[in-house]
Amino acid sequence: MNTDQPLNAAFTEKAAPAPSAGTFTGALPFLLGSGLLGTIGVFVHMAGAGALTTAWFRCAFGLAGLTVWLVVRRRVRVLRLGWSIAPMVLGAGSLMVLSWVLFFAAIERTSAGMAVVLFHMQPMWVLLLGAVWLQERSSRQRLVSVFVAMIGLVMATGVLTHDASASSQAGYWWGVVFCLLGSVCTACATVMTRRLGPMPAGVLAWWQCALGTAVLWVWPMQQGWPAWGSSWLWLAGLGLIHTAAAYTLIYAGMARLATGRIAVFQFVYPGVAILIDWLYFDRRFDTLQLAGIAIMAVAIWSAERGGRAGRARGGQRAGRQSRQET
């Protein structure tokens, strides 16, 4: 996942394979939630606020929506953190808030479609960080997938077709940098939460929004609040629709979907964002960029598929060894 969607197994309870009926009822809310996230560019554009102000509103209204969701489900008690995990949860939440700020700053300079696509490099950074930080071994297939994804990334940014020397393009390239930095922040948060193990759905998202609300309020207080009216409605939508509602739908879908389907369905989000860029903003990717996006998608899918196959083989080996010992 990227900075917008919940971080799959790292941020939620582990999804298990489900029967066909459960798969359908899981796919529908997951796809609907991903589709809602794909419209985020319209809300950011119509709100017309700066990145830090936008991030605060999303955190504040997202916090309110997620709190209501947890209260209705009578799961408020799951928000209590033990001393052993609190530093890791707060650290990961802080990184996710920073990634949101970078995401909104990138949208201002590139487009929502481009920002979402580049943030989807996060699984590749997770793979690299896991190898360096957690000393995790990676198969040859996954290493090749990382290399291929990097090629797709270069193509998707437009560096081969844009005039990087033009002063008018300076903001665009800063947007690309913000995307990559934000995706690295998300990857670091994902690696950190691997040490926590499975957690109840919504806990880390709630703490992320709580941290952002507590820290980022200083910016609109000093720089001035948006004019009262439609801007507030669009900003509230980022929290209530693109955080509380979308996350709730995605969490509900995850509980009924196998991890393999989640890995495929996650590309609905950038697909909708690209479509919105084209239909609403008349922003089109050129042929080389579209080819790069396709290469990235295939490489990320291959890497995740290779990871699942490796874990399955490891589990089979462990089972055989256990049977031999007994």
Coordinates of C-alpha atoms in Angstrom, one line a residue:
M1 CA 0.0 0.0 0.0
N2 CA 0.9 3.6 -0.2
T3 CA 0.6 6.6 2.1
D4 CA -3.1 6.8 1.7
Q5 CA -4.3 3.2 2.1
P6 CA -3.8 1.4 5.4
L7 CA -0.6 -0.5 5.5
N8 CA -2.1 -4.0 5.0
A9 CA -0.6 -6.6 7.3
A10 CA 1.6 -4.1 9.1
F11 CA -1.3 -1.8 10.1
T12 CA -4.2 -4.2 10.4
E13 CA -5.1 -7.6 11.4
K14 CA -3.7 -10.3 9.1
A15 CA -6.1 -11.1 6.2
A16 CA -6.8 -14.8 5.7
P17 CA -8.1 -16.6 2.7
A18 CA -11.9 -16.5 2.6
P19 CA -14.5 -18.6 0.8
S20 CA -16.0 -17.3 -2.5
A21 CA -19.0 -15.6 -0.9
G22 CA -16.7 -13.9 1.6
T23 CA -14.4 -12.9 -1.2
F24 CA -17.2 -11.1 -3.0
T25 CA -18.4 -9.3 0.1
G26 CA -14.8 -8.4 0.9
A27 CA -13.9 -7.2 -2.6
L28 CA -16.8 -4.8 -2.9
P29 CA -16.0 -2.6 0.2
F30 CA -12.2 -2.8 -0.6
L31 CA -12.7 -1.7 -4.2
L32 CA -15.2 1.0 -3.1
G33 CA -12.8 2.4 -0.5
S34 CA -9.9 2.3 -3.0
G35 CA -12.1 4.1 -5.5
L36 CA -12.9 6.8 -3.0
L37 CA -9.2 7.4 -2.3
G38 CA -8.6 7.8 -6.0
T39 CA -10.8 11.0 -6.0
I40 CA -8.6 12.7 -3.4
G41 CA -7.0 15.0 -6.0
V42 CA -10.3 16.8 -6.6
F43 CA -10.8 17.5 -2.9
V44 CA -7.2 18.9 -2.5
H45 CA -7.6 21.1 -5.6
M46 CA -11.0 22.5 -4.6
A47 CA -9.9 23.1 -1.0
G48 CA -7.1 25.3 -2.2
A49 CA -5.1 25.1 1.1
G50 CA -1.4 24.5 1.7
A51 CA 0.0 21.1 2.3
L52 CA 0.3 21.4 6.1
T53 CA -3.1 22.9 6.5
T54 CA -4.6 20.2 4.3
A55 CA -2.8 17.5 6.3
W56 CA -4.2 19.0 9.6
F57 CA -7.7 19.0 8.4
R58 CA -7.4 15.4 7.2
C59 CA -6.0 14.3 10.5
A60 CA -8.6 16.2 12.6
F61 CA -11.7 15.1 10.7
G62 CA -10.2 11.6 10.2
L63 CA -9.7 11.4 13.9
A64 CA -13.3 12.3 14.5
G65 CA -14.6 9.8 12.0
L66 CA -12.4 6.9 13.1
T67 CA -13.3 7.6 16.8
V68 CA -17.0 7.4 15.9
W69 CA -16.3 4.1 14.1
L70 CA -14.5 2.6 17.1
V71 CA -17.2 3.8 19.5
V72 CA -20.0 2.3 17.4
R73 CA -18.1 -1.0 17.3
R74 CA -17.3 -0.8 21.0
R75 CA -13.6 -1.1 20.4
V76 CA -12.3 2.0 22.0
R77 CA -10.3 0.0 24.5
V78 CA -8.0 -1.3 21.7
L79 CA -6.5 2.2 21.5
R80 CA -4.7 1.7 24.8
L81 CA -1.0 1.3 24.2
G82 CA 1.4 -0.6 26.4
W83 CA 4.7 0.9 27.3
S84 CA 6.6 -1.6 25.2
I85 CA 4.8 -0.7 21.9
A86 CA 3.9 2.9 22.4
P87 CA 7.3 4.3 21.1
M88 CA 7.0 2.2 18.0
V89 CA 3.4 3.1 17.3
L90 CA 4.0 6.8 17.9
G91 CA 7.2 6.7 15.7
A92 CA 5.4 5.0 12.9
G93 CA 2.4 7.4 13.2
S94 CA 4.7 10.4 13.0
L95 CA 6.3 9.1 9.8
M96 CA 2.9 8.6 8.3
V97 CA 1.8 12.1 9.1
L98 CA 5.0 13.4 7.5
S99 CA 4.2 11.3 4.4
W100 CA 0.8 12.9 4.2
V101 CA 2.3 16.4 4.3
L102 CA 4.8 15.4 1.5
F103 CA 1.9 13.8 -0.5
F104 CA -0.2 17.0 -0.5
A105 CA 2.9 19.1 -1.3
A106 CA 3.6 16.8 -4.2
I107 CA 0.0 17.0 -5.5
E108 CA 0.4 20.8 -5.7
R109 CA 3.5 20.5 -7.9
T110 CA 2.7 17.4 -10.0
S111 CA -0.8 15.9 -10.0
A112 CA -2.7 13.5 -7.8
G113 CA -2.3 10.7 -10.3
M114 CA 1.5 11.1 -10.5
A115 CA 1.8 11.4 -6.7
V116 CA -0.2 8.3 -6.1
V117 CA 1.8 6.3 -8.7
L118 CA 5.1 7.3 -7.2
F119 CA 4.0 6.6 -3.6
H120 CA 3.2 3.0 -4.8
M121 CA 7.0 2.4 -4.8
Q122 CA 6.6 1.9 -1.1
P123 CA 6.6 -1.9 -1.3
M124 CA 10.0 -1.8 -3.0
W125 CA 11.5 0.4 -0.3
V126 CA 10.1 -2.0 2.3
L127 CA 11.9 -4.9 0.6
L128 CA 15.2 -3.0 0.6
L129 CA 14.8 -1.7 4.2
G130 CA 13.9 -5.2 5.3
A131 CA 17.1 -6.6 3.8
V132 CA 19.3 -3.8 5.3
W133 CA 17.6 -3.2 8.6
L134 CA 16.0 -6.5 9.5
Q135 CA 18.6 -8.7 7.7
E136 CA 15.8 -10.4 5.8
R137 CA 16.9 -12.6 2.8
S138 CA 15.3 -11.9 -0.5
S139 CA 15.0 -14.3 -3.4
R140 CA 16.5 -13.6 -6.8
Q141 CA 13.0 -13.0 -8.2
R142 CA 12.3 -10.2 -5.7
L143 CA 15.7 -8.5 -6.3
V144 CA 15.1 -8.6 -10.1
S145 CA 11.6 -7.1 -9.4
V146 CA 13.1 -4.2 -7.5
F147 CA 15.5 -3.5 -10.4
V148 CA 12.7 -3.6 -12.9
A149 CA 10.5 -1.4 -10.7
M150 CA 13.2 1.2 -10.5
I151 CA 13.3 1.3 -14.3
G152 CA 9.6 1.7 -14.4
L153 CA 9.9 4.5 -11.8
V154 CA 12.4 6.4 -14.0
M155 CA 10.0 6.1 -16.9
A156 CA 6.9 7.0 -14.9
T157 CA 8.4 10.3 -13.6
G158 CA 8.8 11.6 -17.1
V159 CA 12.5 12.3 -16.7
L160 CA 13.1 10.9 -20.2
T161 CA 10.6 13.2 -21.8
H162 CA 10.4 16.4 -19.6
D163 CA 12.8 19.3 -20.0
A164 CA 14.4 19.1 -16.7
S165 CA 16.4 22.3 -17.4
A166 CA 13.4 24.5 -17.8
S167 CA 12.7 26.7 -14.8
S168 CA 8.9 26.0 -15.2
Q169 CA 9.7 22.3 -14.5
A170 CA 11.5 23.0 -11.2
G171 CA 8.3 22.7 -9.1
Y172 CA 7.5 19.4 -10.9
W173 CA 10.8 17.8 -10.0
W174 CA 10.4 19.0 -6.4
G175 CA 7.0 17.2 -6.4
V176 CA 8.7 14.0 -7.6
V177 CA 11.3 14.3 -4.8
F178 CA 8.5 14.8 -2.2
C179 CA 6.8 11.7 -3.5
L180 CA 9.9 9.6 -3.2
L181 CA 10.7 10.9 0.3
G182 CA 7.1 10.3 1.4
S183 CA 7.1 6.7 0.1
V184 CA 10.3 6.1 2.0
C185 CA 8.7 7.5 5.2
T186 CA 5.8 5.1 4.6
A187 CA 8.1 2.2 4.1
C188 CA 10.0 3.0 7.3
A189 CA 6.7 3.0 9.2
T190 CA 5.8 -0.3 7.7
V191 CA 9.1 -1.9 8.7
M192 CA 8.8 -0.5 12.2
T193 CA 5.3 -1.9 12.6
R194 CA 6.5 -5.4 11.6
R195 CA 8.0 -5.6 15.1
L196 CA 4.6 -5.0 16.6
G197 CA 2.8 -8.0 15.1
P198 CA -0.9 -7.9 14.0
M199 CA -2.9 -5.1 15.5
P200 CA -6.7 -4.4 15.6
A201 CA -7.9 -2.6 12.5
G202 CA -7.8 1.2 12.8
V203 CA -5.5 1.5 15.8
L204 CA -2.5 2.9 14.0
A205 CA -4.6 5.0 11.7
W206 CA -6.3 6.5 14.8
W207 CA -3.0 7.3 16.4
Q208 CA -1.6 8.7 13.2
C209 CA -4.6 11.1 13.0
A210 CA -4.3 12.0 16.7
L211 CA -0.6 12.9 16.3
G212 CA -1.2 14.9 13.2
T213 CA -4.1 16.8 14.9
A214 CA -2.0 17.6 18.0
V215 CA 1.1 18.7 16.1
L216 CA 0.0 20.4 12.8
W217 CA -2.6 22.7 14.3
V218 CA 0.2 25.2 14.9
W219 CA 0.5 25.9 11.2
P220 CA -3.1 27.1 10.4
M221 CA -3.1 29.0 13.7
Q222 CA 0.0 31.0 12.6
Q223 CA -0.6 31.1 8.8
G224 CA -4.4 31.7 9.0
W225 CA -7.4 29.4 8.6
P226 CA -9.0 28.9 5.2
A227 CA -12.0 31.1 4.4
W228 CA -15.2 29.7 5.9
G229 CA -17.4 28.0 3.4
S230 CA -16.8 25.5 0.6
S231 CA -13.1 25.2 1.4
W232 CA -13.9 23.8 4.8
L233 CA -16.3 21.3 3.3
W234 CA -13.7 20.0 0.9
L235 CA -11.1 19.7 3.6
A236 CA -13.5 18.0 5.9
G237 CA -14.2 15.5 3.1
L238 CA -10.5 14.5 3.1
G239 CA -10.9 13.4 6.7
L240 CA -14.4 12.0 6.7
I241 CA -14.5 10.5 3.2
H242 CA -10.8 9.7 2.3
T243 CA -9.8 8.6 5.8
A244 CA -12.7 7.5 8.0
A245 CA -15.1 6.2 5.4
A246 CA -12.4 4.8 3.0
Y247 CA -10.4 3.2 5.7
T248 CA -13.5 1.6 7.2
L249 CA -14.4 0.1 3.9
I250 CA -10.9 -1.1 3.2
Y251 CA -10.6 -2.6 6.7
A252 CA -13.9 -4.4 6.2
G253 CA -12.7 -5.8 2.9
M254 CA -9.4 -6.9 4.2
A255 CA -11.0 -9.0 6.8
R256 CA -12.6 -11.2 4.0
L257 CA -9.8 -11.1 1.4
A258 CA -6.7 -13.2 0.9
T259 CA -3.5 -11.3 0.8
G260 CA -3.0 -12.1 -2.8
R261 CA -6.2 -10.4 -3.8
I262 CA -5.3 -7.4 -1.7
A263 CA -2.0 -7.1 -3.6
V264 CA -3.9 -7.0 -6.9
F265 CA -6.8 -4.8 -5.8
Q266 CA -4.5 -2.1 -4.4
F267 CA -3.8 -0.9 -7.9
V268 CA -7.4 0.3 -8.2
Y269 CA -6.4 3.4 -6.2
P270 CA -3.8 4.7 -8.6
G271 CA -5.9 3.6 -11.6
V272 CA -8.8 5.8 -10.4
A273 CA -6.4 8.7 -9.6
I274 CA -5.0 8.6 -13.1
L275 CA -8.5 8.5 -14.6
I276 CA -9.6 11.5 -12.5
D277 CA -6.5 13.4 -13.6
W278 CA -7.5 12.7 -17.2
L279 CA -11.2 13.4 -17.0
Y280 CA -11.3 16.2 -14.4
F281 CA -8.0 18.0 -14.9
D282 CA -7.2 17.1 -18.5
R283 CA -3.8 15.8 -17.4
R284 CA -2.5 13.0 -19.5
F285 CA 0.5 10.7 -19.1
D286 CA 2.5 10.2 -22.3
T287 CA 3.1 6.7 -23.7
L288 CA 6.5 6.3 -22.0
Q289 CA 5.1 7.2 -18.6
L290 CA 2.1 4.8 -19.0
A291 CA 4.6 2.1 -19.9
G292 CA 6.6 2.9 -16.8
I293 CA 3.5 2.7 -14.6
A294 CA 2.6 -0.7 -16.1
I295 CA 6.2 -1.9 -15.5
M296 CA 6.1 -0.7 -11.9
A297 CA 2.7 -2.5 -11.3
V298 CA 3.9 -5.8 -12.7
A299 CA 7.2 -5.6 -10.8
I300 CA 5.5 -4.8 -7.5
W301 CA 3.0 -7.6 -8.0
S302 CA 5.8 -10.0 -8.9
A303 CA 7.8 -9.0 -5.8
E304 CA 4.8 -9.5 -3.5
R305 CA 3.9 -12.8 -5.1
G306 CA 7.4 -14.0 -4.7
G307 CA 7.3 -13.0 -1.0
R308 CA 4.1 -15.0 -0.4
A309 CA 5.6 -18.0 -2.2
G310 CA 8.7 -17.8 -0.1
R311 CA 6.8 -17.6 3.2
A312 CA 4.7 -20.6 2.1
R313 CA 7.8 -22.6 1.3
G314 CA 9.3 -21.6 4.6
G315 CA 6.1 -22.7 6.4
Q316 CA 6.2 -26.1 4.6
R317 CA 9.8 -26.6 5.5
A318 CA 9.1 -25.8 9.1
G319 CA 6.2 -28.2 9.2
R320 CA 8.3 -31.0 7.7
Q321 CA 11.1 -30.4 10.2
S322 CA 8.6 -30.4 13.1
R323 CA 7.1 -33.7 12.0
Q324 CA 10.6 -35.2 11.7
E325 CA 11.5 -34.1 15.2
T326 CA 8.4 -35.6 16.6

